[in-house]
Every structure is written in C-alpha cells, then in structure tokens.
Coordinates of N, CA and C in Angstrom, one line a residue:
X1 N 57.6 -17.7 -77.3 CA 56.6 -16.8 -76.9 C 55.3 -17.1 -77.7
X2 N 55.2 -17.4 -79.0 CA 54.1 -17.8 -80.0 C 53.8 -19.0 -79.3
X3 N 54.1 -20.0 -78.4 CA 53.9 -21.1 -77.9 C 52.6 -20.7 -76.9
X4 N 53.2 -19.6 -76.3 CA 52.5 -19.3 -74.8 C 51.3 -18.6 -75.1
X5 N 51.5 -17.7 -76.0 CA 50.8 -17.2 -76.5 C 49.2 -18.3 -77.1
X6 N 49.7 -19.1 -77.7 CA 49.0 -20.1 -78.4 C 48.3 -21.3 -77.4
X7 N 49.4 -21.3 -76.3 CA 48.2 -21.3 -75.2 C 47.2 -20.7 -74.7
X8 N 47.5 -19.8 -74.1 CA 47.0 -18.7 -73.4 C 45.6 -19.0 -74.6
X9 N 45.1 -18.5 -75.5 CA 44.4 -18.2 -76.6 C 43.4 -19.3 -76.8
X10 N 44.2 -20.6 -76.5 CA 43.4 -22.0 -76.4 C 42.9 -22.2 -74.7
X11 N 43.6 -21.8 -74.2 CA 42.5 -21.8 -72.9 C 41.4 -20.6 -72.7
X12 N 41.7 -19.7 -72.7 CA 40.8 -18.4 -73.0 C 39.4 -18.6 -73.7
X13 N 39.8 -18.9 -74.9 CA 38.9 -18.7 -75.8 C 37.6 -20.0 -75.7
X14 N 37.5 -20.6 -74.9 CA 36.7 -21.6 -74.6 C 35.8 -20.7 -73.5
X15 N 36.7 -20.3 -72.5 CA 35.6 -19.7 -71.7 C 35.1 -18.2 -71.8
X16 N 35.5 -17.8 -73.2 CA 35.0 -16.5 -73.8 C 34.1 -17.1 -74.7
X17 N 33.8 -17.7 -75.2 CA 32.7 -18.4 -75.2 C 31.5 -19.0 -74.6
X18 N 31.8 -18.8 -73.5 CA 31.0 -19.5 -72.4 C 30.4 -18.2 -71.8
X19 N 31.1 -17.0 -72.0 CA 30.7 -15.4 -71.3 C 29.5 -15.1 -72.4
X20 N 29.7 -15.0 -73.7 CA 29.0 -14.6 -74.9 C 27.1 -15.3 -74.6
X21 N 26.4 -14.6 -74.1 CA 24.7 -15.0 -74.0 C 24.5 -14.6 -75.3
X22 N 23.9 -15.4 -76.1 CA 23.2 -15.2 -77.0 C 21.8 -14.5 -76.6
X23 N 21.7 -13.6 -77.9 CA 20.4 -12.3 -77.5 C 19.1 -12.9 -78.1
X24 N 17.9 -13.0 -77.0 CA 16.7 -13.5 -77.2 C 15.5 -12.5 -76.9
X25 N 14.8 -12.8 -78.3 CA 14.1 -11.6 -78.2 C 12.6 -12.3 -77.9
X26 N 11.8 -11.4 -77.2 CA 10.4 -12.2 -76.9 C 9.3 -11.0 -77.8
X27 N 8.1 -11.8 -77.9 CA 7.3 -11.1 -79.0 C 5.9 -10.9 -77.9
X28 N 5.4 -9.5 -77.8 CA 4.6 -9.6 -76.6 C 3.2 -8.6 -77.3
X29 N 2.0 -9.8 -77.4 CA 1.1 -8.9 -78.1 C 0.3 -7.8 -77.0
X30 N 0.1 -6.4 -77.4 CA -0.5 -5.6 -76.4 C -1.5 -5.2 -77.0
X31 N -3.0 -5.6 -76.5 CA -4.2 -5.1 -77.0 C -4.7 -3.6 -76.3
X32 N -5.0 -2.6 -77.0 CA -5.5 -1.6 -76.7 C -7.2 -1.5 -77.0
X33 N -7.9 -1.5 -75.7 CA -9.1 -1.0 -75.9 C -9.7 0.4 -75.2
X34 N -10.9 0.9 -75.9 CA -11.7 2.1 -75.7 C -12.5 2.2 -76.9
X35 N -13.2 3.3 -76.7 CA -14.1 3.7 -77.5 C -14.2 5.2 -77.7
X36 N -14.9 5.6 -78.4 CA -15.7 7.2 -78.6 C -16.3 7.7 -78.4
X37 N -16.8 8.6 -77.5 CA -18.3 9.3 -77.6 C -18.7 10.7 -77.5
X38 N -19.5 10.7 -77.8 CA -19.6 12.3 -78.0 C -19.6 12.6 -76.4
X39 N -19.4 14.0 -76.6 CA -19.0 14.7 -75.2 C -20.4 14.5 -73.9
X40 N -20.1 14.2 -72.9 CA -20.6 14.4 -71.3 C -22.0 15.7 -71.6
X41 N -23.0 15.4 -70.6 CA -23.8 16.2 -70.6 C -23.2 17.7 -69.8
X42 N -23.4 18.8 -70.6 CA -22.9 20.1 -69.9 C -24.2 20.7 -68.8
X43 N -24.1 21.5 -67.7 CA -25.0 22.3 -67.1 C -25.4 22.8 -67.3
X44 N -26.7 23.5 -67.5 CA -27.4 24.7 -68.1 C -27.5 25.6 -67.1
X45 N -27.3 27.1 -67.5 CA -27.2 28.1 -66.4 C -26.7 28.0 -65.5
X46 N -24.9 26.9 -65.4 CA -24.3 27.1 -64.7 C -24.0 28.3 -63.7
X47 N -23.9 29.2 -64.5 CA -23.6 30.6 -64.0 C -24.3 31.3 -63.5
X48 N -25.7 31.0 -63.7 CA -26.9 31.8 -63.2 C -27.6 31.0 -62.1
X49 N -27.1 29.8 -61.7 CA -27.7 28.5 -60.7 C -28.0 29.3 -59.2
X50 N -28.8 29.5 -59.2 CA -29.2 30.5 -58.0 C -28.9 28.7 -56.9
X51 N -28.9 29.4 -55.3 CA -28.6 28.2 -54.2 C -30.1 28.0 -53.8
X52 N -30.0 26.8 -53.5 CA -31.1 26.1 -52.8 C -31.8 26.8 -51.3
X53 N -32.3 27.2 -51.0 CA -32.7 28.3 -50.3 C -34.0 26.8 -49.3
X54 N -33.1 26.4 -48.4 CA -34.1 25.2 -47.4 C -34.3 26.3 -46.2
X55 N -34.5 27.8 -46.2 CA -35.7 28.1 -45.1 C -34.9 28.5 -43.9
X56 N -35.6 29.0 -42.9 CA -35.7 29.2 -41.5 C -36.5 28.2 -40.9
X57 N -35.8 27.5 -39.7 CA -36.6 26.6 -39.1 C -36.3 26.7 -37.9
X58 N -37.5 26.7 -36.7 CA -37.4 26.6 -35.0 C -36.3 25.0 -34.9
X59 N -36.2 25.1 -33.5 CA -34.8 24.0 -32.8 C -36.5 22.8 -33.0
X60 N -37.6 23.7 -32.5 CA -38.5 22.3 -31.9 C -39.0 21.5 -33.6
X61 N -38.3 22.0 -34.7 CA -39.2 21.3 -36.0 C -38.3 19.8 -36.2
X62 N -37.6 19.7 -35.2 CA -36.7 18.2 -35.4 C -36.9 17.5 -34.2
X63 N -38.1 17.7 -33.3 CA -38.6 17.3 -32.2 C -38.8 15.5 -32.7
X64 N -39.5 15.9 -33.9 CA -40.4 14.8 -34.4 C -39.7 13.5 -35.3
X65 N -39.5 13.4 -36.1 CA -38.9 12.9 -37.1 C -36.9 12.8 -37.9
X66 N -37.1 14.7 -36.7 CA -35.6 15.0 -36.8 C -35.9 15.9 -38.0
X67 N -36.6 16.5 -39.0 CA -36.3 16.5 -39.9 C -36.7 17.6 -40.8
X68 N -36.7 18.9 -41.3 CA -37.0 19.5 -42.1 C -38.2 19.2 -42.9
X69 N -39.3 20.1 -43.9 CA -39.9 19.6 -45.1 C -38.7 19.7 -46.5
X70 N -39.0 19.0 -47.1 CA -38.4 18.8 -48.3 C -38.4 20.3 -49.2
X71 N -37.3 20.3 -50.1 CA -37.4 21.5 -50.9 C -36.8 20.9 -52.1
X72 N -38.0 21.0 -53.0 CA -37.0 20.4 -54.7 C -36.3 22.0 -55.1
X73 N -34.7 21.0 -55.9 CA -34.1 22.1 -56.4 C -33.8 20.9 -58.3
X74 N -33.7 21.6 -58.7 CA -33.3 20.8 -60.1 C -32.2 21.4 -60.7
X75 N -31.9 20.4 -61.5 CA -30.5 20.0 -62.0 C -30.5 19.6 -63.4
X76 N -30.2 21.4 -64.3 CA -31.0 21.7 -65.5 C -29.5 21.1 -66.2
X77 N -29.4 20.2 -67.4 CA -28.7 19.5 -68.0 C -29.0 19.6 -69.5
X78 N -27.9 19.4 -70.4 CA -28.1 19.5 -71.7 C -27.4 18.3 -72.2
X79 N -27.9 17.2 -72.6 CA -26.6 15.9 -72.9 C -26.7 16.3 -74.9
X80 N -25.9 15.6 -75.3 CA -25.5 15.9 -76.6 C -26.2 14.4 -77.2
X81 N -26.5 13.2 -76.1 CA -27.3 11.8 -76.7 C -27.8 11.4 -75.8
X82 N -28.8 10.6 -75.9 CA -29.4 9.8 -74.6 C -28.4 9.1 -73.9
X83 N -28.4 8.4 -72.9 CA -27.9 8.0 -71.9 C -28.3 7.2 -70.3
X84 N -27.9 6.6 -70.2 CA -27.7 5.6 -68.6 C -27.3 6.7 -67.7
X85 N -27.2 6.9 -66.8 CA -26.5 7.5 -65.7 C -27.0 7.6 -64.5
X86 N -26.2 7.8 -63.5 CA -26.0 7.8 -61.7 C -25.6 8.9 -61.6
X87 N -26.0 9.5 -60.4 CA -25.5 10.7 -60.2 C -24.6 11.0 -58.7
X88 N -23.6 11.2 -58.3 CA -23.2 11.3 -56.8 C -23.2 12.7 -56.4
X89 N -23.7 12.7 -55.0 CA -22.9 14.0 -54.6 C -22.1 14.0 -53.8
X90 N -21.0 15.0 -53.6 CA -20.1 14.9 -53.0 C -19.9 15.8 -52.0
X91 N -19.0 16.0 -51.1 CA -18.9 17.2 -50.3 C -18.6 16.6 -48.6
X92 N -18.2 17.6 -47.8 CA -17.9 17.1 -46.6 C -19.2 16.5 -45.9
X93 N -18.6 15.4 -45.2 CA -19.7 14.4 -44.4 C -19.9 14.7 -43.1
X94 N -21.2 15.0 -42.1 CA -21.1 15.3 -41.2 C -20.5 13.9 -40.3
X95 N -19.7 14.4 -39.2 CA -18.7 13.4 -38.5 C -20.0 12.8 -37.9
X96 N -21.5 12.9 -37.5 CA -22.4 12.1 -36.7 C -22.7 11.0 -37.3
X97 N -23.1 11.9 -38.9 CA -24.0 10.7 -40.0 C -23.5 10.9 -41.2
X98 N -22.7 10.4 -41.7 CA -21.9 10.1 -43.2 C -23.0 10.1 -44.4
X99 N -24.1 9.7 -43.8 CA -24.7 10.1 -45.3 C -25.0 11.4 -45.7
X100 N -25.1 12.4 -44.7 CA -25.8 14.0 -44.6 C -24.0 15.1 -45.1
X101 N -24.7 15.9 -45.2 CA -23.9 17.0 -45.8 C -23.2 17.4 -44.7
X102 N -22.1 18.0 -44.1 CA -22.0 19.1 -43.4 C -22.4 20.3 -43.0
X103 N -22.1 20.9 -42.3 CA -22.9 22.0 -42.3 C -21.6 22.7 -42.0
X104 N -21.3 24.0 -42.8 CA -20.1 24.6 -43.2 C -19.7 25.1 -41.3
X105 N -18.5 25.3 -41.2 CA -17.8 25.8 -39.7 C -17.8 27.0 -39.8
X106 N -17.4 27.4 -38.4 CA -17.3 28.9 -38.0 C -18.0 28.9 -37.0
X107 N -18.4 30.6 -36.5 CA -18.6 31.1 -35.9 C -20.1 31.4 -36.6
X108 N -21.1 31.5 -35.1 CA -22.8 31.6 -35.3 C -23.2 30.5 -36.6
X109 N -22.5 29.0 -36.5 CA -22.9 28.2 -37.0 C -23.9 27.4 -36.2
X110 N -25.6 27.4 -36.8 CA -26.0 25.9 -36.6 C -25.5 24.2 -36.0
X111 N -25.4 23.6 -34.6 CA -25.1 22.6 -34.8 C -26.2 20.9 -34.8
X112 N -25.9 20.0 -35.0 CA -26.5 18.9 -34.5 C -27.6 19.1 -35.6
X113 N -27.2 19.2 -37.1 CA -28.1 19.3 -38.1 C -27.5 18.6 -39.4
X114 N -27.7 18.0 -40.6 CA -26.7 17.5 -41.3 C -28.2 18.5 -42.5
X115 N -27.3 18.1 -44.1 CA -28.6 18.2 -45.3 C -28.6 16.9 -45.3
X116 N -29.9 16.7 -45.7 CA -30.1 15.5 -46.4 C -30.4 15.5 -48.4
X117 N -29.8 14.8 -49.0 CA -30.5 15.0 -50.5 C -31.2 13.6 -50.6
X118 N -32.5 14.0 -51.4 CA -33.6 13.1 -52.1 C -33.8 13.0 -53.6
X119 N -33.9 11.7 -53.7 CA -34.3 11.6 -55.2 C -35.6 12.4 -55.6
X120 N -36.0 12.3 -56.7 CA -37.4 12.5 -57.1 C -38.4 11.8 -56.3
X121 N -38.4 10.6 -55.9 CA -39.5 10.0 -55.3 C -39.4 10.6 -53.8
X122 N -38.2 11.2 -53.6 CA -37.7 11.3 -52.2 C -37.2 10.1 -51.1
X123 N -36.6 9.4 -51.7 CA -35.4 8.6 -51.2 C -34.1 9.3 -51.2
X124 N -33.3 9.0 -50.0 CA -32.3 9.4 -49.5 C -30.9 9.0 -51.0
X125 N -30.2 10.2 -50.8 CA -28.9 9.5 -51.7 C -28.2 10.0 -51.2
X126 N -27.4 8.7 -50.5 CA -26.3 9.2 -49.8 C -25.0 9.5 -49.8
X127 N -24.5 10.5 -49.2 CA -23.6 11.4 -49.8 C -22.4 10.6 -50.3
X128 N -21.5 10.8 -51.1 CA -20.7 9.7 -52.1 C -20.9 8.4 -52.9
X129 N -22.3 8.4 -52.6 CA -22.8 7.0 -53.2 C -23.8 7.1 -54.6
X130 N -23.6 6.7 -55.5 CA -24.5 6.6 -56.4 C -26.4 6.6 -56.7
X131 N -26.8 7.9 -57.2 CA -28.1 7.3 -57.2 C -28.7 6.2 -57.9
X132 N -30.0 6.2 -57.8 CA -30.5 5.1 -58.7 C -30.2 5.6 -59.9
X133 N -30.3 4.6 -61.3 CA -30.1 4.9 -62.7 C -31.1 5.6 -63.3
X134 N -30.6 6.4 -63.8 CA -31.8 7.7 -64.6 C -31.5 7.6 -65.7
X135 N -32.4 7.5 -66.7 CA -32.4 7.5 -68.0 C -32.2 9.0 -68.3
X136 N -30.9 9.5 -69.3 CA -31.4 11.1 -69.9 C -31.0 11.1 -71.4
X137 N -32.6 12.0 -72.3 CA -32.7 12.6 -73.0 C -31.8 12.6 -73.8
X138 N -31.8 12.7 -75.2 CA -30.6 13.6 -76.1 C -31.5 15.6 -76.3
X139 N -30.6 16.5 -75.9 CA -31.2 18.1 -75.4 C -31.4 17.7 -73.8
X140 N -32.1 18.7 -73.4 CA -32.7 19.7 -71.9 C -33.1 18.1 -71.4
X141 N -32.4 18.2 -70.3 CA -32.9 17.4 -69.0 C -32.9 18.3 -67.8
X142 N -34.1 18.2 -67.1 CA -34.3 18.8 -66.1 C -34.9 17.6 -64.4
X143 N -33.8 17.2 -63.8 CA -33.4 16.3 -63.0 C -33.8 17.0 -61.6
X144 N -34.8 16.7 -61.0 CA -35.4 17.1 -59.8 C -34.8 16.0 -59.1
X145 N -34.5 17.2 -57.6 CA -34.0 16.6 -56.2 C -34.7 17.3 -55.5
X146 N -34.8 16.9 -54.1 CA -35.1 17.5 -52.6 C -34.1 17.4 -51.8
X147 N -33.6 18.7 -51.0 CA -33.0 19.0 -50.3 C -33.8 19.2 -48.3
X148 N -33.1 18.8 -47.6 CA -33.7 18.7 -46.0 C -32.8 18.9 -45.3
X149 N -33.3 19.6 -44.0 CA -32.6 19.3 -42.9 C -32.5 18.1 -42.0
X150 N -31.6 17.4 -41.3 CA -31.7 16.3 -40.8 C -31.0 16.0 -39.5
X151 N -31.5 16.0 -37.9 CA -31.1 15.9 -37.3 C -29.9 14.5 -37.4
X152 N -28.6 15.1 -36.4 CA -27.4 14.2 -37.1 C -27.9 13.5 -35.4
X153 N -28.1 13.3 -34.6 CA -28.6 12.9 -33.5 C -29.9 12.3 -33.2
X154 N -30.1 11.3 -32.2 CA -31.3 11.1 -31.9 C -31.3 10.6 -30.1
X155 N -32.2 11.6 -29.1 CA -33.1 12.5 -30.1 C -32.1 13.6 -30.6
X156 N -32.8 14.7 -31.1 CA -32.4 16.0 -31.6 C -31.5 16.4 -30.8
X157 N -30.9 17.0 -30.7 CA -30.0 18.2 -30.5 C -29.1 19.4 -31.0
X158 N -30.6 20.3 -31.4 CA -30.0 21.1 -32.3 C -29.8 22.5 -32.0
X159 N -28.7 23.3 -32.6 CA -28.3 24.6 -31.4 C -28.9 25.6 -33.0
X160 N -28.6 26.8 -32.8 CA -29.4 27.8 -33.7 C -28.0 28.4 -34.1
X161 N -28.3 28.9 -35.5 CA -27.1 29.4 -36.4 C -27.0 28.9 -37.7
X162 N -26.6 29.8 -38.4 CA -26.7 29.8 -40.5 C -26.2 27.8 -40.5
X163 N -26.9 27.8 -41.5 CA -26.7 25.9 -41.7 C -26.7 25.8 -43.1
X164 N -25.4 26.6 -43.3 CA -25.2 26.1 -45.0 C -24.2 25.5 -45.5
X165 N -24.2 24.6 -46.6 CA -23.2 23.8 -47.1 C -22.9 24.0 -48.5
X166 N -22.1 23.4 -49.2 CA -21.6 23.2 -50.5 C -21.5 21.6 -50.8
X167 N -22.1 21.4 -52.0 CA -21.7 19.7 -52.4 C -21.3 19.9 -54.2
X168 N -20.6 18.7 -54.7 CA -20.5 18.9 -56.0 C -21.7 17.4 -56.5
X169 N -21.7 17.7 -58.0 CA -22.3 16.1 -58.3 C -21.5 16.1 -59.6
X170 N -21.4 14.7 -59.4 CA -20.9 14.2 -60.8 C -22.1 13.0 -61.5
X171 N -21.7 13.0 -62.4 CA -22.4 12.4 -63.7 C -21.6 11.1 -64.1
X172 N -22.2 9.8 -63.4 CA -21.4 8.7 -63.9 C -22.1 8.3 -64.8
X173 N -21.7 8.0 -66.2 CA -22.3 7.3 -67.6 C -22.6 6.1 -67.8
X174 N -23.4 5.1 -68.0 CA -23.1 3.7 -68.0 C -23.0 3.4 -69.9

C-alpha cells in the first residue's frame, strides 16, 4: 500500500504544481488633481428679487420686427474675488424657437410669443448657451440684462393672454 501510495503522490504532485499560480502584484500610480477656491459668487437680495415686469403689449406691436422694446433687469451679485465667468440661462424652450423662453401653459395663456434675454449691449443669449465672458469684481457686482418679447413665428401670430415665464442662471467660472 506505501508503494501505491508512493505513486499516487509522485504522479499528483507534479500536476499540483502546475495548479499553484504564483501571485503577481502590479504597482499602479494614481494622480489626483484639483484645486481651492474660495466660495462661488452668492445673490444679493435673493429674497427680495422683485420679477421682471416686460409690460402690456397690443397683438399689432410684433407686426414689425416681431418684437417687444427691451426691459433691463439686473443681476445684483456679491463674489468673494475677482473672476472670469459666463453666465446661462436656463428654463423651458419654446417648441417654435429654442433660443426664447417659454411662455408658462394653461388656461388665458398668451400664444405665438417666446422671451427673449439680452446682454448688456443687447445681444441675444440664447437660452442654455453661454454668454459672452464677463469680468467680475471682488464685492457688489451689478450685471445688467434685457428682457423681450419675441414673436416665435414669422410673420407673427400672436393670440392675447398672461405671457409669463421662469428661467434659472447659473454662473460658470473660468
């Protein structure tokens, strides 16, 4: 039996050896980057931000151009350092013209009208897209825009009823 055994043990053990993977370890460098900065510019008088008030307007004031007069509203800011930044706004797109605002649903809604928002110079910024680059301040920044009505059709076709919307903006930092 020590015989069989003694085989058994010499055949085995060759291919129990051949099962045994030697353990290989690999060495994997991981760089982490970022930086610090002091905190995002906060809104001033958040809470007291009265709404943009673009008026009563006849069906015939988009005869022409399509278009509302302009109304600045500003966009009172406090940054903690100077700064790069773009600003977006966001909010539902009217389904005619993707750059204009919506104009909220319901019932005795306004149709065939979008907002439009303007820079300072009064160029268009279109809705989800970045403005141009604004330099801001370290304290009070006070960031003028214009707000419009804007036929979403051409020509016009615009019906009568409340034409108001909601947008957000954000503050992208460069």
């Amino acid at each position: 039996m020590n015989k069989n055994l003694a085989l058994f043990l010499c055949l085995s053990l060759p291919a129990l050896m051949l099962m045994v993977v030697p353990a290989r370890a690999e060495t994997v460098l991981l760089n982490f980057e970022g930086s610090i900065s002091q905190a995002g510019c906060s809104v001033r008088d958040a809470a007291t931000e009265p709404p943009v008030i673009l008026g009563r307007w006849g069906t015939n004031q988009f005869a022409g151009d399509g278009m509302s007069p302009p109304v600045p509203f500003t966009l009172k800011l406090n940054c903690p350092d100077a700064k790069q930044a773009t600003i977006t706004f966001s909010g539902t797109a009217d389904s005619n013209d993707n750059t204009l605002l919506k104009i909220d649903g319901g019932t005795g809604v306004a149709s065939g009208v979008g907002i439009r928002i303007e820079d300072s110079n009064r160029n268009p910024i279109n809705l989800a897209s970045p403005s141009a680059m604004m330099t801001l301040a370290s304290g009070n920044n006070d960031l003028q825009f214009f707000a419009r009505y804007k036929a979403t059709t051409s020509p016009a076709v615009v019906s009568v009823g409340a034409a108001n919307a909601t947008a957000q903006f954000t503050l992208n930092y460069q």
